Coordinates of C-alpha atoms and ligand atoms in Angstrom, one line a residue:
M1 CA -3.8 23.4 -2.6
T2 CA -5.9 23.6 -5.7
A3 CA -8.6 21.2 -6.8
R4 CA -11.5 20.8 -9.1
V5 CA -14.8 21.2 -7.4
L6 CA -18.2 20.2 -8.9
V7 CA -21.0 22.3 -7.5
V8 CA -24.5 20.8 -8.0
D9 CA -27.6 22.8 -7.2
D10 CA -30.9 23.5 -9.0
I11 CA -31.1 27.1 -7.8
P12 CA -28.7 29.3 -9.9
A13 CA -28.1 31.8 -7.1
N14 CA -26.8 29.0 -4.8
V15 CA -24.5 27.8 -7.5
K16 CA -23.2 31.3 -8.0
L17 CA -22.6 31.9 -4.4
L18 CA -20.6 28.7 -3.8
E19 CA -18.7 29.2 -7.1
A20 CA -17.7 32.7 -6.0
K21 CA -16.5 31.6 -2.6
L22 CA -14.5 28.7 -4.0
Q23 CA -12.9 30.7 -6.8
A24 CA -11.8 33.3 -4.4
E25 CA -9.8 30.5 -2.8
Y26 CA -8.4 29.5 -6.2
F27 CA -10.4 26.3 -6.6
D28 CA -11.5 25.3 -10.1
V29 CA -15.2 25.2 -10.2
L30 CA -17.5 23.1 -12.5
T31 CA -21.2 23.4 -12.1
A32 CA -24.4 21.3 -12.7
S33 CA -28.0 22.2 -12.2
N34 CA -29.6 18.8 -11.8
G35 CA -28.8 15.2 -10.9
L36 CA -28.3 13.9 -14.4
E37 CA -26.1 16.7 -15.4
A38 CA -24.1 16.1 -12.2
L39 CA -23.6 12.4 -13.1
E40 CA -22.5 13.3 -16.6
A41 CA -20.1 16.0 -15.4
A42 CA -18.6 13.6 -12.9
E43 CA -18.0 10.9 -15.5
R44 CA -16.6 13.4 -18.0
E45 CA -14.5 15.6 -15.7
H46 CA -13.6 13.4 -12.7
P47 CA -13.6 16.3 -10.2
D48 CA -11.7 16.1 -7.0
I49 CA -14.8 16.7 -4.8
I50 CA -18.5 17.2 -5.4
L51 CA -20.7 19.6 -3.4
L52 CA -24.2 18.2 -3.8
D53 CA -27.5 19.8 -3.1
V54 CA -30.0 17.4 -1.5
M55 CA -33.3 18.8 -2.6
M56 CA -33.5 18.9 -6.4
P57 CA -36.5 18.2 -8.6
G58 CA -36.2 14.9 -10.4
M59 CA -33.3 13.0 -9.1
D60 CA -32.5 14.2 -5.6
G61 CA -29.1 14.4 -4.0
F62 CA -29.4 11.1 -2.1
E63 CA -29.9 9.2 -5.4
V64 CA -27.2 11.1 -7.2
C65 CA -24.8 10.2 -4.4
A66 CA -25.8 6.6 -4.3
R67 CA -25.2 6.3 -8.1
L68 CA -21.8 8.0 -7.9
K69 CA -20.8 5.6 -5.1
A70 CA -22.0 2.6 -7.0
N71 CA -19.7 3.4 -9.9
P72 CA -16.2 2.0 -9.4
E73 CA -14.7 4.7 -11.6
L74 CA -16.3 7.5 -9.4
S75 CA -16.8 6.0 -6.0
H76 CA -13.5 7.4 -4.6
I77 CA -14.6 11.0 -5.3
P78 CA -15.6 12.6 -2.0
V79 CA -19.2 13.9 -1.9
V80 CA -20.3 16.6 0.5
M81 CA -24.1 17.0 0.8
V82 CA -25.2 20.6 1.0
T83 CA -28.5 20.7 2.7
A84 CA -31.1 22.9 4.4
L85 CA -32.3 19.9 6.3
D86 CA -30.4 19.3 9.5
Q87 CA -32.1 16.4 11.1
P88 CA -29.9 13.5 12.1
S89 CA -32.1 11.2 10.1
D90 CA -31.3 13.1 6.9
R91 CA -27.6 13.0 7.7
V92 CA -27.8 9.2 8.2
R93 CA -29.7 8.9 4.9
G94 CA -26.9 10.7 3.2
L95 CA -24.2 8.7 4.9
E96 CA -26.0 5.5 3.9
A97 CA -26.0 6.8 0.3
G98 CA -22.2 7.1 0.7
A99 CA -21.8 10.8 1.4
D100 CA -18.6 11.8 3.0
D101 CA -19.9 14.9 4.8
F102 CA -22.5 17.5 5.2
L103 CA -22.7 21.3 5.1
T104 CA -25.8 23.1 6.2
K105 CA -27.1 26.0 4.3
P106 CA -26.3 28.9 4.6
V107 CA -22.8 27.5 4.2
E108 CA -20.2 28.9 6.6
D109 CA -16.9 29.7 4.9
V110 CA -14.6 28.2 7.5
A111 CA -16.5 25.0 7.6
L112 CA -16.6 24.8 3.8
F113 CA -12.9 25.3 3.2
A114 CA -11.9 23.0 6.0
R115 CA -14.1 20.2 4.6
V116 CA -13.0 20.7 1.0
R117 CA -9.3 20.9 2.0
S118 CA -9.4 17.8 4.2
L119 CA -11.3 15.7 1.7
V120 CA -9.2 16.8 -1.2
R121 CA -6.1 16.0 0.8
L122 CA -7.4 12.5 1.3
K123 CA -8.3 12.1 -2.3
V124 CA -4.8 13.2 -3.5
M125 CA -3.4 10.4 -1.4
T126 CA -5.9 7.8 -2.7
D127 CA -5.3 9.0 -6.3
E128 CA -1.6 8.4 -5.9
L129 CA -2.3 4.9 -4.6
R130 CA -4.9 4.3 -7.3
M131 CA -2.4 5.3 -10.0
R132 CA 0.2 3.0 -8.8
E133 CA -2.3 0.2 -8.5
A134 CA -3.5 0.8 -12.0
T135 CA 0.1 0.2 -13.1
S136 CA 0.1 -3.1 -11.2
Q137 CA -3.1 -4.0 -12.9
Q138 CA -1.6 -3.3 -16.3
M139 CA 1.2 -5.7 -15.4
G140 CA -1.5 -8.2 -15.0
V141 CA -0.4 -9.3 -11.5
V142 CA -3.4 -8.2 -9.4
A143 CA -7.1 -7.8 -9.8
G144 CA -8.1 -4.2 -9.0
A145 CA -9.3 -3.2 -5.6
K146 CA -12.8 -1.8 -5.4
L147 CA -14.1 0.7 -2.8
T148 CA -17.5 -0.9 -3.2
D149 CA -16.6 -4.4 -2.1
V150 CA -14.6 -4.1 1.1
D151 CA -15.7 -5.5 4.4
T152 CA -16.8 -3.0 7.0
D153 CA -18.1 -5.4 9.6
S154 CA -15.0 -6.2 11.3
G155 CA -12.3 -4.0 12.9
R156 CA -10.9 -2.6 16.1
L157 CA -11.8 0.8 17.5
L158 CA -10.0 2.8 20.2
I159 CA -12.4 5.2 21.9
V160 CA -10.6 7.9 23.9
E161 CA -13.4 9.4 26.1
D162 CA -13.5 10.1 29.8
R163 CA -17.3 10.3 30.1
S164 CA -18.1 6.7 30.6
R165 CA -21.8 7.0 29.8
S166 CA -21.0 8.6 26.5
A167 CA -18.4 6.0 25.7
D168 CA -20.8 3.2 26.6
R169 CA -23.4 4.6 24.3
M170 CA -21.0 4.7 21.4
V171 CA -20.2 1.1 21.9
E172 CA -23.9 0.2 22.0
A173 CA -24.4 2.0 18.7
L174 CA -21.8 -0.2 16.9
P175 CA -22.2 -3.8 15.8
S176 CA -20.8 -6.4 18.1
T177 CA -18.5 -7.5 15.3
L178 CA -16.5 -4.4 15.8
E179 CA -14.2 -4.6 18.8
C180 CA -14.2 -1.4 20.9
V181 CA -11.5 -0.5 23.4
I182 CA -12.2 2.4 25.7
E183 CA -9.5 4.5 27.3
A184 CA -10.4 7.4 29.5
E185 CA -6.8 8.7 29.8
S186 CA -4.7 9.9 26.9
Q187 CA -1.3 8.5 28.1
A188 CA -2.9 5.1 28.4
A189 CA -4.3 5.5 24.9
L190 CA -0.9 6.4 23.5
A191 CA 0.7 3.4 25.3
R192 CA -1.9 1.1 23.8
L193 CA -1.5 2.5 20.3
K194 CA 2.2 1.6 20.5
E195 CA 1.4 -2.0 21.3
E196 CA -1.8 -2.7 19.4
E197 CA -3.2 -2.0 16.0
F198 CA -6.5 -0.2 15.6
D199 CA -8.6 0.6 12.5
I200 CA -10.2 3.7 13.8
I201 CA -9.4 6.1 16.7
V202 CA -12.3 8.1 18.2
V203 CA -11.1 11.0 20.3
S204 CA -13.3 13.3 22.5
M205 CA -12.3 17.0 22.3
S206 CA -13.6 17.6 25.8
L207 CA -11.3 15.4 27.9
E208 CA -10.9 16.8 31.4
A209 CA -7.3 16.2 31.8
Y210 CA -5.8 16.5 28.4
D211 CA -6.0 18.4 25.2
G212 CA -7.7 16.0 22.7
M213 CA -6.3 18.0 19.8
R214 CA -2.7 17.4 21.0
L215 CA -3.5 13.7 21.2
C216 CA -4.7 13.7 17.6
S217 CA -1.6 15.5 16.3
H218 CA 0.6 13.1 18.2
I219 CA -1.3 10.2 16.7
R220 CA -0.8 11.7 13.2
S221 CA 3.0 12.2 13.8
Q222 CA 3.7 8.6 14.8
E223 CA 4.7 6.2 12.0
Q224 CA 2.5 3.4 13.3
T225 CA -0.7 5.5 13.3
R226 CA 0.0 8.0 10.5
Q227 CA -2.6 6.3 8.3
T228 CA -5.2 5.4 10.9
P229 CA -8.5 7.3 10.5
I230 CA -9.3 9.6 13.4
L231 CA -12.8 10.7 14.2
I232 CA -13.3 13.5 16.7
I233 CA -16.2 14.3 19.0
V234 CA -16.8 18.0 19.3
E235 CA -19.3 20.1 21.2
D236 CA -22.1 21.7 19.2
G237 CA -21.0 25.0 17.8
D238 CA -17.2 24.5 18.4
T239 CA -16.4 25.2 14.7
E240 CA -12.9 26.4 15.7
R241 CA -11.8 23.1 17.0
L242 CA -13.4 21.3 14.2
V243 CA -11.5 23.3 11.6
R244 CA -8.2 22.9 13.4
G245 CA -8.8 19.2 13.7
L246 CA -9.5 18.9 10.0
D247 CA -6.4 20.9 9.3
I248 CA -4.1 18.6 11.3
G249 CA -5.5 15.6 9.5
V250 CA -8.5 14.4 11.5
N251 CA -10.6 12.4 9.0
D252 CA -14.1 13.0 10.3
Y253 CA -16.1 14.3 13.3
L254 CA -19.3 13.9 15.2
V255 CA -21.2 16.7 17.1
R256 CA -22.7 16.1 20.5
P257 CA -25.2 14.8 21.3
I258 CA -24.0 11.9 19.3
D259 CA -26.6 10.3 17.1
P260 CA -26.0 6.5 17.2
N261 CA -26.9 6.0 13.5
E262 CA -24.7 8.8 12.4
L263 CA -21.8 7.3 14.5
L264 CA -22.3 4.0 12.8
A265 CA -22.5 5.4 9.3
R266 CA -19.3 7.5 9.8
V267 CA -17.4 4.6 11.3
R268 CA -18.4 2.5 8.3
T269 CA -17.3 5.2 5.9
Q270 CA -13.9 5.4 7.6
L271 CA -13.5 1.7 7.7
R272 CA -14.4 1.4 4.0
R273 CA -11.8 4.0 3.1
R274 CA -9.2 2.4 5.3
R275 CA -9.8 -1.1 3.9
Y276 CA -9.7 0.2 0.4
A277 CA -6.4 2.0 1.0
E278 CA -5.0 -1.1 2.6
R279 CA -6.1 -3.2 -0.4
L280 CA -4.5 -0.7 -2.8
R281 CA -1.3 -0.6 -0.8
S282 CA -1.0 -4.4 -0.7
N283 CA -1.7 -4.7 -4.4
V284 CA 1.1 -2.2 -5.1
K285 CA 3.5 -4.0 -2.8
L286 CA 2.6 -7.4 -4.3
S287 CA 3.3 -6.1 -7.8
I288 CA 6.6 -4.5 -6.8
E289 CA 7.6 -7.8 -5.3
M290 CA 6.5 -9.6 -8.4
A291 CA 8.4 -7.2 -10.6
V292 CA 11.7 -8.0 -8.9
T293 CA 11.3 -11.6 -8.1
D294 CA 11.2 -14.8 -10.0
A295 CA 7.8 -16.5 -9.6
L296 CA 9.1 -20.1 -9.4
T297 CA 11.9 -19.7 -6.9
G298 CA 11.2 -16.5 -5.1
L299 CA 14.7 -15.3 -5.8
Y300 CA 15.4 -12.0 -7.4
N301 CA 15.0 -11.9 -11.2
R302 CA 17.7 -11.2 -13.7
R303 CA 16.7 -7.6 -14.5
Y304 CA 16.7 -6.6 -10.8
M305 CA 19.9 -8.4 -10.1
T306 CA 21.8 -6.7 -13.0
G307 CA 20.5 -3.3 -11.9
H308 CA 21.7 -4.0 -8.4
L309 CA 25.0 -5.3 -9.5
S310 CA 25.7 -2.1 -11.5
T311 CA 24.9 0.0 -8.5
L312 CA 27.3 -2.1 -6.3
I313 CA 30.1 -1.9 -8.9
Q314 CA 29.8 1.9 -9.1
R315 CA 29.9 2.1 -5.3
A316 CA 32.8 -0.3 -5.1
Q317 CA 34.9 2.0 -7.3
G318 CA 34.8 4.5 -4.4
T319 CA 35.7 2.0 -1.7
G320 CA 38.2 0.0 -3.6
K321 CA 36.7 -3.2 -2.2
P322 CA 35.8 -5.8 -4.8
V323 CA 32.4 -7.2 -5.7
S324 CA 32.4 -10.9 -6.3
L325 CA 30.0 -12.9 -8.4
L326 CA 29.1 -16.6 -8.7
I327 CA 27.4 -18.0 -11.7
M328 CA 26.0 -21.5 -11.1
D329 CA 24.5 -23.9 -13.6
I330 CA 22.9 -27.2 -12.7
D331 CA 24.7 -30.1 -14.3
H332 CA 22.8 -32.3 -16.7
F333 CA 19.5 -30.7 -15.9
K334 CA 17.9 -31.4 -19.2
P335 CA 17.9 -35.2 -18.6
I336 CA 16.1 -34.6 -15.2
N337 CA 13.3 -32.9 -17.2
D338 CA 13.4 -35.5 -19.9
T339 CA 13.3 -38.5 -17.6
H340 CA 11.0 -37.3 -14.8
G341 CA 9.0 -34.5 -16.3
H342 CA 9.1 -30.7 -16.2
Q343 CA 7.3 -30.6 -12.8
V344 CA 10.1 -32.6 -11.1
G345 CA 12.5 -30.2 -12.8
D346 CA 10.7 -27.3 -11.2
V347 CA 10.9 -28.8 -7.8
V348 CA 14.6 -29.3 -8.2
L349 CA 15.0 -25.7 -9.1
Q350 CA 13.1 -24.7 -6.0
E351 CA 15.1 -26.9 -3.7
F352 CA 18.3 -25.7 -5.3
S353 CA 17.2 -22.1 -4.6
R354 CA 16.5 -22.9 -1.0
R355 CA 19.9 -24.4 -0.5
I356 CA 21.6 -21.3 -2.0
S357 CA 19.6 -18.9 0.1
A358 CA 20.3 -20.9 3.3
N359 CA 24.1 -20.7 2.7
I360 CA 24.8 -17.1 1.8
R361 CA 25.0 -14.0 4.0
G362 CA 22.3 -11.5 4.4
V363 CA 24.2 -8.9 2.3
D364 CA 24.6 -11.3 -0.6
M365 CA 21.9 -11.4 -3.3
A366 CA 20.8 -14.6 -4.9
A367 CA 19.0 -14.4 -8.3
R368 CA 17.7 -16.6 -11.0
Y369 CA 19.7 -15.6 -14.0
G370 CA 18.0 -17.9 -16.6
G371 CA 16.4 -21.3 -16.8
E372 CA 18.7 -23.4 -14.6
E373 CA 21.4 -20.7 -14.1
F374 CA 21.7 -18.7 -10.9
V375 CA 23.8 -15.8 -9.7
V376 CA 25.0 -14.8 -6.3
V377 CA 26.3 -11.2 -5.9
M378 CA 28.6 -10.6 -3.0
P379 CA 29.4 -7.0 -2.1
D380 CA 32.8 -6.1 -0.4
T381 CA 34.1 -9.6 -1.0
E382 CA 37.5 -10.9 -2.0
P383 CA 37.5 -13.5 -4.7
A384 CA 39.2 -16.0 -2.5
F385 CA 36.4 -15.8 0.0
A386 CA 33.8 -16.0 -2.8
S387 CA 35.4 -19.2 -4.0
M388 CA 35.2 -20.7 -0.6
V389 CA 31.5 -19.9 -0.4
A390 CA 31.0 -21.3 -3.9
E391 CA 32.7 -24.5 -2.8
R392 CA 30.4 -24.7 0.2
L393 CA 27.4 -24.3 -2.0
R394 CA 28.7 -26.9 -4.4
A395 CA 29.1 -29.4 -1.5
E396 CA 25.7 -28.5 -0.1
V397 CA 24.1 -29.4 -3.4
A398 CA 26.0 -32.5 -4.2
G399 CA 26.3 -33.8 -0.6
R400 CA 22.6 -34.5 0.1
P401 CA 20.2 -35.9 -2.5
F402 CA 17.1 -33.7 -3.3
R403 CA 14.0 -35.2 -1.7
L404 CA 11.0 -35.2 -4.0
E405 CA 7.3 -35.8 -3.2
T406 CA 6.7 -37.2 -6.7
G407 CA 8.7 -39.1 -9.3
P408 CA 11.8 -40.9 -8.2
G409 CA 11.6 -39.9 -4.6
S410 CA 15.1 -38.4 -4.5
L411 CA 17.7 -37.3 -6.9
T412 CA 21.4 -36.5 -6.7
V413 CA 22.0 -33.1 -8.2
T414 CA 25.3 -31.4 -8.9
V415 CA 26.3 -27.8 -9.9
S416 CA 29.1 -26.1 -11.7
I417 CA 30.2 -22.7 -10.5
G418 CA 32.2 -19.9 -12.1
V419 CA 33.6 -17.1 -9.8
A420 CA 34.9 -13.7 -10.7
A421 CA 35.5 -10.4 -8.9
T422 CA 35.6 -6.8 -10.0
S423 CA 39.0 -5.3 -10.7
G424 CA 39.9 -1.7 -11.1
V425 CA 38.1 1.3 -12.4
G426 CA 36.0 0.9 -15.5
D427 CA 34.8 -2.6 -14.7
T428 CA 31.1 -3.2 -15.5
A429 CA 28.4 -5.6 -14.6
D430 CA 28.5 -7.1 -18.1
R431 CA 32.2 -7.7 -18.0
L432 CA 32.1 -9.2 -14.6
L433 CA 29.2 -11.5 -15.7
K434 CA 31.2 -12.5 -18.8
R435 CA 34.3 -13.4 -16.8
A436 CA 32.3 -15.5 -14.3
D437 CA 30.6 -17.1 -17.3
D438 CA 33.9 -18.0 -18.8
A439 CA 34.9 -19.6 -15.6
L440 CA 31.7 -21.6 -15.5
Y441 CA 32.3 -22.8 -19.1
H442 CA 35.7 -24.0 -17.9
A443 CA 34.1 -25.8 -14.9
K444 CA 31.7 -27.6 -17.3
H445 CA 34.5 -28.6 -19.6
T446 CA 36.8 -29.9 -16.9
G447 CA 34.3 -32.4 -15.4
R448 CA 31.3 -30.4 -13.9
N449 CA 30.5 -30.5 -10.1
R450 CA 33.3 -28.0 -9.5
V451 CA 34.2 -24.4 -8.8
V452 CA 36.5 -22.4 -11.1
L453 CA 37.8 -18.9 -10.2
N454 CA 38.6 -16.6 -13.1
R455 CA 41.7 -14.8 -12.0
R456 CA 41.9 -12.6 -15.0
A457 CA 41.5 -8.9 -14.4
A458 CA 39.0 -6.9 -16.4
A459 CA 40.5 -6.2 -19.9
Ligands
GH3_501 P1 24.9 -28.8 -18.6 O1 25.5 -29.7 -17.5 O2 25.9 -28.6 -19.7 O3 24.5 -27.5 -18.0 O4 23.6 -29.5 -19.2 P2 22.1 -29.2 -18.9 O5 21.3 -30.3 -19.4 O6 21.9 -28.7 -17.5 O7 21.9 -27.9 -19.9 P3 21.0 -27.5 -21.0 O8 21.3 -26.1 -21.3 O9 21.2 -28.5 -22.2 O10 19.5 -27.7 -20.5 C1 18.9 -26.8 -19.6 C2 17.5 -27.3 -19.4 O11 16.8 -26.5 -18.4 C3 16.7 -27.1 -20.7 C4 15.4 -26.5 -20.3 O12 14.3 -27.2 -20.7 C5 15.5 -26.6 -18.8 N1 14.7 -25.5 -18.1 C6 14.9 -24.2 -18.2 N2 14.1 -23.5 -17.5 C7 13.3 -24.4 -16.8 C8 12.2 -24.3 -15.9 O13 11.8 -23.2 -15.5 N3 11.7 -25.5 -15.4 C9 12.2 -26.7 -15.8 N4 11.6 -27.8 -15.3 N5 13.2 -26.8 -16.7 C10 13.7 -25.7 -17.2
MG502 MG1 22.8 -26.9 -17.0

């Protein structure tokens, strides 16, 4: 894995040392020698991770970190504070400024590379989500998610710890708005994870009866918990486990004895990242849904339907089974608008869509083709069967007046339907749509409120 690392330190020898270590592992290294330079470099270069010295003249590391984290363009870049101070209170100050981790000077190689790799891995994932979300924003369907304004006060934690005093102390350190569940036994923890959703999982690496690392790797391999942040508790000096943990995808760690403020700060950081990723994911999902569906009716839109139809037709040429298609057009829809207003017209379109959806099979796809024109695509379906379905839909529409909350109270609506099916090799979505449309035209001209099947084969 390669990544661009910004190293910030006011002492040139420290910069040189870290630079040499990182370059030896094929990282790209950028450097800055004070806080302002660091902020400028971050804005200009958008590095993948920042190693930030704490004690610098002028603007110190805490302030640089706080400024980076307050900038929505930069807040997702992980910051590791590199410090000679190793008091819990300094760590808490850093975490409160938004730092993602700490390394103490002199920096140990294993710890350095494990941290950089794990944070870069996390960033690669977030970047991918951010990129997709940016596309969603360009489509104008969602407002961008911000790491800075997510809620970190509510959530559920699973604490896997068999030392009950230690578990109790952790719970005491966390605000009562966070719901904590303690499991002393790893099988019970796994069973619970299958049933319930947690926002963070805290795992002790010193369980008596089970290897905590194995539990973490199991949690990572399960679909349901793949994305859930894991925080491990390691004994002081157990770098080996820490590094292995980070390599298998543990997100963060605490060293015993656990400092309550540090626990709180690290839990908050993980919650913030999780909420942010959730927000990004749901924005992407929403925009994908909006890209394929019609906003008024919730049915698929024309573009998506035609793409899907082409795929089905190609596939059908292998199986020899026909794809059938219905095109439906509401009869005399314009007068409904003209008499009762556009809003009533919209309600009619929505109710019409509901009746279609309720009367087709799961494999069939209903789409809004144009204003008051709709299409149903039916894979592996003989035209005779499709005509029967069309007739049922026609009767469902005409048979029961549409109830309206406004305007006339209820309206009788009818629909004309054209049916066609694929025939032979070389048939296309366009041709099939054209044949169904010809049948629809025929239905309109022979009295409306009827179904016409086009029996002609593709030319
Ligand atoms: P025909 O029986 O021949 O199909 O007659 P029609 O009145 O249904 O057909 P026409 O094509 O003359 O009119 C269709 C109308 O549908 C015109 C247009 O204003 C209206 N329309 C299209 N999209 C929407 C929409 O999203 N909402 C509403 N309320 N009306 C729409
Ligand atoms: Mg019409």
